[in-house]
Tab-separated table of C-alpha atoms in Angstrom:
chain	number	residue	atom	x	y	z
A	1	UNK	CA	82.120	45.263	9.020
A	2	UNK	CA	83.772	48.495	7.900
A	3	UNK	CA	81.639	48.339	4.764
A	4	UNK	CA	78.457	47.635	6.696
A	5	UNK	CA	78.904	50.219	9.466
A	6	UNK	CA	77.222	53.573	9.105
A	7	UNK	CA	79.334	55.601	11.529
A	8	UNK	CA	82.841	55.199	12.927
A	9	UNK	CA	84.280	56.446	16.204
A	10	UNK	CA	87.807	57.817	16.121
A	11	UNK	CA	90.009	58.535	19.140
A	12	UNK	CA	92.915	60.886	19.586
A	13	UNK	CA	94.388	62.320	22.775
A	14	UNK	CA	95.826	65.718	23.620
A	15	UNK	CA	99.219	66.549	25.159
A	16	UNK	CA	97.818	65.986	28.645
A	17	UNK	CA	96.755	62.454	27.699
A	18	UNK	CA	93.033	63.219	27.615
A	19	UNK	CA	91.401	61.086	24.914
A	20	UNK	CA	88.574	62.332	22.704
A	21	UNK	CA	86.212	60.095	20.754
A	22	UNK	CA	84.385	61.630	17.819
A	23	UNK	CA	81.893	60.160	15.348
A	24	UNK	CA	82.932	60.332	11.706
A	25	UNK	CA	81.652	59.252	8.322
A	26	UNK	CA	83.989	56.612	6.951
A	27	UNK	CA	84.450	54.303	3.983
A	28	UNK	CA	86.816	51.469	3.232
A	29	UNK	CA	88.866	51.916	0.059
A	30	UNK	CA	90.918	48.813	-0.613
A	31	UNK	CA	93.353	48.516	2.271
A	32	UNK	CA	92.715	51.883	3.915
A	33	UNK	CA	89.815	53.392	5.839
A	34	UNK	CA	88.920	56.909	4.763
A	35	UNK	CA	87.282	59.466	7.010
A	36	UNK	CA	86.950	63.199	6.911
A	37	UNK	CA	86.618	66.279	9.038
A	38	UNK	CA	87.099	70.002	9.076
A	39	UNK	CA	90.511	71.663	8.775
A	40	UNK	CA	89.170	73.928	11.552
A	41	UNK	CA	89.146	71.052	14.057
A	42	UNK	CA	92.128	70.736	16.370
A	43	UNK	CA	91.558	67.002	16.676
A	44	UNK	CA	91.514	66.458	12.934
A	45	UNK	CA	94.676	68.507	12.525
A	46	UNK	CA	96.380	66.310	15.144
A	47	UNK	CA	95.226	63.238	13.224
A	48	UNK	CA	96.546	64.711	9.969
A	49	UNK	CA	99.922	65.153	11.661
A	50	UNK	CA	100.021	61.428	12.361
A	51	UNK	CA	98.861	61.211	15.986
A	52	UNK	CA	98.269	57.580	17.003
A	53	UNK	CA	94.611	56.771	16.601
A	54	UNK	CA	91.987	54.053	16.777
A	55	UNK	CA	88.937	53.866	14.530
A	56	UNK	CA	86.134	51.585	15.639
A	57	UNK	CA	82.975	50.659	13.751
A	58	UNK	CA	80.207	48.901	15.654
A	59	UNK	CA	77.005	47.414	14.315
A	60	UNK	CA	74.396	46.589	16.909
A	61	UNK	CA	72.455	43.620	15.572
A	62	UNK	CA	70.257	42.601	18.474
A	63	UNK	CA	69.540	42.345	22.160
A	64	UNK	CA	70.166	39.028	23.883
A	65	UNK	CA	67.677	38.335	26.665
A	66	UNK	CA	69.075	35.520	28.771
A	67	UNK	CA	67.504	34.093	31.937
A	68	UNK	CA	70.282	35.775	33.932
A	69	UNK	CA	71.387	39.392	33.740
A	70	UNK	CA	74.982	38.156	33.557
A	71	UNK	CA	74.409	36.320	30.274
A	72	UNK	CA	72.167	39.046	28.844
A	73	UNK	CA	74.066	41.023	26.254
A	74	UNK	CA	74.033	42.426	22.751
A	75	UNK	CA	74.639	40.934	19.347
A	76	UNK	CA	77.186	43.113	17.660
A	77	UNK	CA	79.912	43.217	15.081
A	78	UNK	CA	82.807	45.523	15.794
A	79	UNK	CA	86.006	46.308	13.896
A	80	UNK	CA	88.881	48.239	15.482
A	81	UNK	CA	91.717	49.681	13.397
A	82	UNK	CA	94.904	51.007	15.012
A	83	UNK	CA	97.575	53.213	13.519
A	84	UNK	CA	98.217	56.672	12.174
A	85	UNK	CA	96.304	58.396	9.409
A	86	UNK	CA	97.695	60.475	6.566
A	87	UNK	CA	95.944	63.337	4.785
A	88	UNK	CA	95.025	62.985	1.115
A	89	UNK	CA	95.673	65.687	-1.476
A	90	UNK	CA	93.939	66.981	-4.605
A	91	UNK	CA	92.648	64.279	-6.954
A	92	UNK	CA	92.926	61.580	-4.311
A	93	UNK	CA	90.834	63.767	-2.040
A	94	UNK	CA	88.054	64.229	-4.606
A	95	UNK	CA	87.898	60.503	-5.245
A	96	UNK	CA	87.869	59.816	-1.499
A	97	UNK	CA	84.966	62.207	-0.926
A	98	UNK	CA	83.015	60.343	-3.602
A	99	UNK	CA	83.847	57.056	-1.843
A	100	UNK	CA	82.599	58.498	1.458
A	101	UNK	CA	79.357	59.583	-0.194
A	102	UNK	CA	78.901	56.244	-1.955
A	103	UNK	CA	79.434	54.398	1.318
A	104	UNK	CA	76.313	55.896	2.882
A	105	UNK	CA	74.177	56.394	-0.214
A	106	UNK	CA	75.325	54.448	-3.266
A	107	UNK	CA	74.408	56.317	-6.441
A	108	UNK	CA	74.339	59.777	-4.917
A	109	UNK	CA	77.770	61.026	-5.934
A	110	UNK	CA	76.769	61.020	-9.621
A	111	UNK	CA	73.883	63.410	-8.846
A	112	UNK	CA	75.427	65.795	-6.332
A	113	UNK	CA	77.835	68.556	-7.313
A	114	UNK	CA	81.445	67.634	-6.550
A	115	UNK	CA	83.623	69.814	-4.326
A	116	UNK	CA	85.074	73.095	-5.593
A	117	UNK	CA	88.503	74.425	-4.721
A	118	UNK	CA	87.327	76.317	-1.627
A	119	UNK	CA	85.356	73.343	-0.288
A	120	UNK	CA	88.307	71.017	-0.827
A	121	UNK	CA	90.571	73.384	1.082
A	122	UNK	CA	88.179	73.317	4.066
A	123	UNK	CA	88.051	69.512	4.197
A	124	UNK	CA	90.598	67.135	5.643
A	125	UNK	CA	90.365	63.642	4.223
A	126	UNK	CA	92.396	61.102	6.141
A	127	UNK	CA	93.432	57.570	5.204
A	128	UNK	CA	94.156	55.041	7.930
A	129	UNK	CA	95.966	51.926	6.647
A	130	UNK	CA	94.405	48.555	7.448
A	131	UNK	CA	97.572	47.075	8.883
A	132	UNK	CA	96.704	46.540	12.545
A	133	UNK	CA	93.117	45.651	13.269
A	134	UNK	CA	90.863	43.268	15.158
A	135	UNK	CA	87.247	42.263	14.903
A	136	UNK	CA	84.759	41.029	17.455
A	137	UNK	CA	81.454	39.347	16.781
A	138	UNK	CA	78.799	38.435	19.299
A	139	UNK	CA	76.066	36.217	17.878
A	140	UNK	CA	73.986	33.169	18.722
A	141	UNK	CA	71.299	32.363	21.269
A	142	UNK	CA	71.534	33.163	25.009
A	143	UNK	CA	74.110	30.989	26.720
A	144	UNK	CA	72.401	30.332	30.041
A	145	UNK	CA	73.779	28.039	32.688
A	146	UNK	CA	71.937	24.708	33.004
A	147	UNK	CA	70.576	25.663	36.444
A	148	UNK	CA	68.844	28.729	34.949
A	149	UNK	CA	66.964	26.915	32.181
A	150	UNK	CA	63.907	26.188	34.323
A	151	UNK	CA	63.368	29.843	35.120
A	152	UNK	CA	59.814	30.458	33.806
A	153	UNK	CA	60.637	33.417	31.649
A	154	UNK	CA	60.990	34.003	27.927
A	155	UNK	CA	64.552	34.082	26.631
A	156	UNK	CA	65.861	34.780	23.173
A	157	UNK	CA	67.143	37.427	20.838
A	158	UNK	CA	65.447	40.618	19.721
A	159	UNK	CA	66.967	41.611	16.354
A	160	UNK	CA	67.489	45.313	15.750
A	161	UNK	CA	66.969	46.586	12.232
A	162	UNK	CA	67.745	50.025	10.845
A	163	UNK	CA	65.646	51.119	7.904
A	164	UNK	CA	65.089	54.278	5.937
A	165	UNK	CA	61.901	56.150	6.800
A	166	UNK	CA	59.879	58.314	4.423
A	167	UNK	CA	62.211	60.789	2.676
A	168	UNK	CA	61.592	64.451	3.536
A	169	UNK	CA	62.161	66.776	0.579
A	170	UNK	CA	64.122	69.981	1.139
A	171	UNK	CA	61.695	72.909	1.576
A	172	UNK	CA	63.546	74.798	-1.179
A	173	UNK	CA	63.384	71.936	-3.697
A	174	UNK	CA	62.750	73.319	-7.196
A	175	UNK	CA	61.044	71.758	-10.216
A	176	UNK	CA	59.698	68.673	-8.425
A	177	UNK	CA	62.397	66.087	-9.217
A	178	UNK	CA	61.374	62.583	-8.103
A	179	UNK	CA	62.910	60.822	-5.134
A	180	UNK	CA	65.811	58.867	-6.675
A	181	UNK	CA	65.707	55.086	-6.890
A	182	UNK	CA	68.814	54.832	-4.706
A	183	UNK	CA	66.883	56.475	-1.868
A	184	UNK	CA	63.822	54.266	-2.281
A	185	UNK	CA	65.871	51.072	-2.272
A	186	UNK	CA	68.377	52.085	0.398
A	187	UNK	CA	69.408	49.453	2.865
A	188	UNK	CA	72.608	49.175	4.768
A	189	UNK	CA	74.413	47.094	7.330
B	1	UNK	CA	71.222	61.620	24.292
B	2	UNK	CA	72.893	59.322	26.797
B	3	UNK	CA	69.454	57.942	27.604
B	4	UNK	CA	68.524	57.502	23.955
B	5	UNK	CA	71.785	55.948	22.734
B	6	UNK	CA	72.024	52.185	22.511
B	7	UNK	CA	75.782	51.796	22.548
B	8	UNK	CA	78.657	53.964	23.788
B	9	UNK	CA	82.255	54.088	22.611
B	10	UNK	CA	84.924	54.438	25.278
B	11	UNK	CA	88.572	55.342	24.707
B	12	UNK	CA	91.650	54.651	26.740
B	13	UNK	CA	95.294	54.618	25.686
B	14	UNK	CA	98.221	52.449	26.672
B	15	UNK	CA	101.645	53.510	27.991
B	16	UNK	CA	102.895	54.013	24.430
B	17	UNK	CA	100.063	56.459	23.738
B	18	UNK	CA	98.130	54.130	21.455
B	19	UNK	CA	94.391	54.770	21.928
B	20	UNK	CA	91.775	52.027	21.861
B	21	UNK	CA	88.065	52.596	21.277
B	22	UNK	CA	85.690	49.895	22.469
B	23	UNK	CA	81.905	49.630	22.322
B	24	UNK	CA	80.169	49.277	25.688
B	25	UNK	CA	76.669	49.030	27.064
B	26	UNK	CA	75.978	52.131	29.119
B	27	UNK	CA	73.248	53.818	31.162
B	28	UNK	CA	72.911	57.218	32.741
B	29	UNK	CA	72.239	57.140	36.482
B	30	UNK	CA	71.637	60.662	37.744
B	31	UNK	CA	74.889	62.528	37.231
B	32	UNK	CA	77.094	59.595	36.252
B	33	UNK	CA	77.302	57.333	33.205
B	34	UNK	CA	77.606	53.668	34.039
B	35	UNK	CA	79.263	51.103	31.800
B	36	UNK	CA	80.653	47.657	32.333
B	37	UNK	CA	83.221	45.193	31.135
B	38	UNK	CA	85.184	42.154	32.136
B	39	UNK	CA	87.761	42.155	34.923
B	40	UNK	CA	89.820	40.087	32.458
B	41	UNK	CA	90.199	43.045	30.090
B	42	UNK	CA	93.404	45.072	30.344
B	43	UNK	CA	91.593	48.149	29.050
B	44	UNK	CA	88.846	47.916	31.631
B	45	UNK	CA	91.374	47.439	34.413
B	46	UNK	CA	93.177	50.615	33.239
B	47	UNK	CA	89.841	52.443	33.297
B	48	UNK	CA	89.118	51.128	36.803
B	49	UNK	CA	92.467	52.544	37.917
B	50	UNK	CA	91.346	55.995	36.810
B	51	UNK	CA	92.970	56.341	33.363
B	52	UNK	CA	91.680	59.443	31.577
B	53	UNK	CA	88.845	58.464	29.270
B	54	UNK	CA	86.198	59.715	26.905
B	55	UNK	CA	82.794	58.116	26.453
B	56	UNK	CA	80.841	59.083	23.355
B	57	UNK	CA	77.281	58.148	22.441
B	58	UNK	CA	76.123	58.823	18.892
B	59	UNK	CA	72.640	58.460	17.455
B	60	UNK	CA	72.452	58.505	13.690
B	61	UNK	CA	69.071	60.001	12.812
B	62	UNK	CA	69.232	60.463	9.070
B	63	UNK	CA	71.153	61.056	5.882
B	64	UNK	CA	71.189	64.580	4.458
B	65	UNK	CA	71.243	64.598	0.654
B	66	UNK	CA	72.233	68.076	-0.434
B	67	UNK	CA	72.771	69.222	-4.039
B	68	UNK	CA	76.524	69.344	-3.335
B	69	UNK	CA	78.655	66.614	-1.792
B	70	UNK	CA	80.152	69.261	0.496
B	71	UNK	CA	76.801	70.010	2.166
B	72	UNK	CA	75.714	66.366	2.210
B	73	UNK	CA	76.003	64.987	5.717
B	74	UNK	CA	74.274	63.089	8.474
B	75	UNK	CA	71.697	64.021	11.053
B	76	UNK	CA	73.075	62.927	14.369
B	77	UNK	CA	73.046	63.570	18.068
B	78	UNK	CA	76.266	62.960	19.915
B	79	UNK	CA	77.273	63.328	23.558
B	80	UNK	CA	80.913	63.212	24.667
B	81	UNK	CA	81.846	62.802	28.341
B	82	UNK	CA	85.427	63.351	29.537
B	83	UNK	CA	87.022	62.349	32.817
B	84	UNK	CA	88.028	59.342	34.848
B	85	UNK	CA	85.799	56.480	35.882
B	86	UNK	CA	85.648	54.744	39.242
B	87	UNK	CA	84.681	51.125	39.891
B	88	UNK	CA	81.521	50.363	41.866
B	89	UNK	CA	81.373	47.819	44.680
B	90	UNK	CA	78.816	45.333	46.022
B	91	UNK	CA	75.285	46.707	46.368
B	92	UNK	CA	76.036	49.677	44.127
B	93	UNK	CA	77.260	47.239	41.507
B	94	UNK	CA	74.084	45.140	41.592
B	95	UNK	CA	71.915	48.229	41.249
B	96	UNK	CA	74.096	49.500	38.394
B	97	UNK	CA	73.783	46.213	36.502
B	98	UNK	CA	69.998	46.504	36.797
B	99	UNK	CA	70.235	50.070	35.449
B	100	UNK	CA	72.317	48.856	32.511
B	101	UNK	CA	69.748	46.168	31.749
B	102	UNK	CA	66.819	48.569	32.083
B	103	UNK	CA	68.511	51.018	29.739
B	104	UNK	CA	68.348	48.609	26.804
B	105	UNK	CA	65.230	46.656	27.722
B	106	UNK	CA	63.016	48.311	30.313
B	107	UNK	CA	61.177	45.697	32.356
B	108	UNK	CA	63.667	42.897	31.865
B	109	UNK	CA	65.621	43.154	35.098
B	110	UNK	CA	62.567	42.036	37.099
B	111	UNK	CA	62.397	38.802	35.071
B	112	UNK	CA	66.046	37.859	34.738
B	113	UNK	CA	68.066	36.329	37.560
B	114	UNK	CA	70.333	38.861	39.240
B	115	UNK	CA	74.089	38.311	39.477
B	116	UNK	CA	75.556	35.854	41.945
B	117	UNK	CA	78.795	36.358	43.838
B	118	UNK	CA	80.981	34.759	41.165
B	119	UNK	CA	79.361	36.727	38.353
B	120	UNK	CA	79.762	39.964	40.274
B	121	UNK	CA	83.449	39.248	40.831
B	122	UNK	CA	83.961	38.803	37.068
B	123	UNK	CA	82.288	42.097	36.201
B	124	UNK	CA	83.734	45.573	36.416
B	125	UNK	CA	81.104	48.280	36.631
B	126	UNK	CA	82.470	51.766	36.142
B	127	UNK	CA	80.905	55.148	36.865
B	128	UNK	CA	82.050	58.186	34.900
B	129	UNK	CA	80.889	61.490	36.452
B	130	UNK	CA	78.990	63.901	34.213
B	131	UNK	CA	81.193	66.873	35.022
B	132	UNK	CA	82.873	67.637	31.690
B	133	UNK	CA	80.806	66.959	28.625
B	134	UNK	CA	79.681	68.379	25.327
B	135	UNK	CA	76.896	67.627	22.903
B	136	UNK	CA	76.566	68.096	19.168
B	137	UNK	CA	73.385	67.968	17.152
B	138	UNK	CA	73.065	68.069	13.391
B	139	UNK	CA	69.487	68.534	12.215
B	140	UNK	CA	67.448	70.442	9.666
B	141	UNK	CA	67.174	70.433	5.870
B	142	UNK	CA	70.165	70.529	3.486
B	143	UNK	CA	71.879	73.904	3.554
B	144	UNK	CA	72.788	74.335	-0.097
B	145	UNK	CA	74.353	77.465	-1.520
B	146	UNK	CA	71.988	79.607	-3.602
B	147	UNK	CA	73.864	78.809	-6.810
B	148	UNK	CA	73.211	75.075	-6.313
B	149	UNK	CA	69.439	75.327	-5.908
B	150	UNK	CA	68.689	75.005	-9.621
B	151	UNK	CA	70.531	71.724	-9.899
B	152	UNK	CA	67.797	69.353	-11.197
B	153	UNK	CA	68.161	66.710	-8.532
B	154	UNK	CA	66.159	65.673	-5.509
B	155	UNK	CA	67.467	66.934	-2.166
B	156	UNK	CA	66.258	66.283	1.325
B	157	UNK	CA	66.634	64.087	4.355
B	158	UNK	CA	66.285	60.308	4.603
B	159	UNK	CA	65.407	59.485	8.221
B	160	UNK	CA	66.957	56.357	9.707
B	161	UNK	CA	64.866	54.364	12.113
B	162	UNK	CA	65.929	51.431	14.262
B	163	UNK	CA	63.195	48.999	15.187
B	164	UNK	CA	62.933	45.606	16.831
B	165	UNK	CA	62.415	42.725	14.445
B	166	UNK	CA	60.581	39.503	15.210
B	167	UNK	CA	61.918	38.041	18.484
B	168	UNK	CA	63.736	34.712	18.138
B	169	UNK	CA	63.132	32.379	21.078
B	170	UNK	CA	66.101	30.540	22.581
B	171	UNK	CA	66.241	26.965	21.187
B	172	UNK	CA	66.355	25.636	24.758
B	173	UNK	CA	63.303	27.602	25.938
B	174	UNK	CA	61.210	25.484	28.298
B	175	UNK	CA	57.492	25.544	29.051
B	176	UNK	CA	56.498	27.975	26.300
B	177	UNK	CA	56.443	31.287	28.184
B	178	UNK	CA	55.008	34.114	26.044
B	179	UNK	CA	57.150	36.899	24.591
B	180	UNK	CA	56.983	39.593	27.275
B	181	UNK	CA	55.110	42.844	26.641
B	182	UNK	CA	58.319	44.829	27.109
B	183	UNK	CA	59.786	43.056	24.078
B	184	UNK	CA	56.702	43.563	21.919
B	185	UNK	CA	56.519	47.284	22.676
B	186	UNK	CA	60.248	47.979	22.624
B	187	UNK	CA	61.347	51.182	21.024
B	188	UNK	CA	64.412	53.192	21.727
B	189	UNK	CA	66.283	56.281	20.670
């Protein structure tokens, strides 16, 4: 699920106990989850200092239309990872940024320029160990009670599919390079 | 953004300060965000008792392929709501459940059977006031540095689109009712 998810949500709370949930780009690397943020962000600095956190990835696969509202729901896959993250340094950080890029667009990191010293200094890359985690999956047809089955209404599942639309070239693109194969064949989740 | 998002992520932390982030179905209703869960869930009971929370909705609109990894990113819209939620009772609860259904599948709540007393008792519906919130939007073409523009590689944005696939009828569907128009015309986000 971590590999299939496109965006993760990470929580951290401040001294007053107020939680914050922020979307992050993530990637699994063996037995850690990587994610990154700006060194300018107070929340990311707290995470880098080891604040307890939770990272959740959810894939919404479909809408379940049951005969009753109570049994109507969503098909989803969700993974929740608990723990504390640690910041990566130097070479580890460069490799992690490539992993994060490859997670969303396999093939891209070979084409794009890697980070320079200044860019690396502005980026926090955090690794959250996969030691405490849980997964939830909701799948299958609507689970209506027997007394609802005669209700004269359609019931079933509407699958949700995310696809890549037509790529939009940067207005300042020079020399007319073709759209790469990894863009044309992209699919995820 | 709250209206366009399909799933929200809600955080709450336990006595030890460990945060948890869970996906929920949500809907905006005027100046509150509604979401629901099971009365059997410890996290939802903590939320119903007014634990400080954060609800975040993120829409992932596209992948930004810049010439550098540093400028490569995602197009997204994200709304973060902070505060404490309060549980709804009785008639308010029934109306809120209809709102939650209509959020994901407009038109459905008129067809599906509404909740009975037992179902209502098993469901917590929470309302989080829209008093403290922030939004973030990332849009536009890649923002590469001038010195990267001659890199001979395609750059641009790959839009991500979520659509409904072919509906799958429940195996125990009786009497052959047609797929409703609201399913066939569904689009969201």
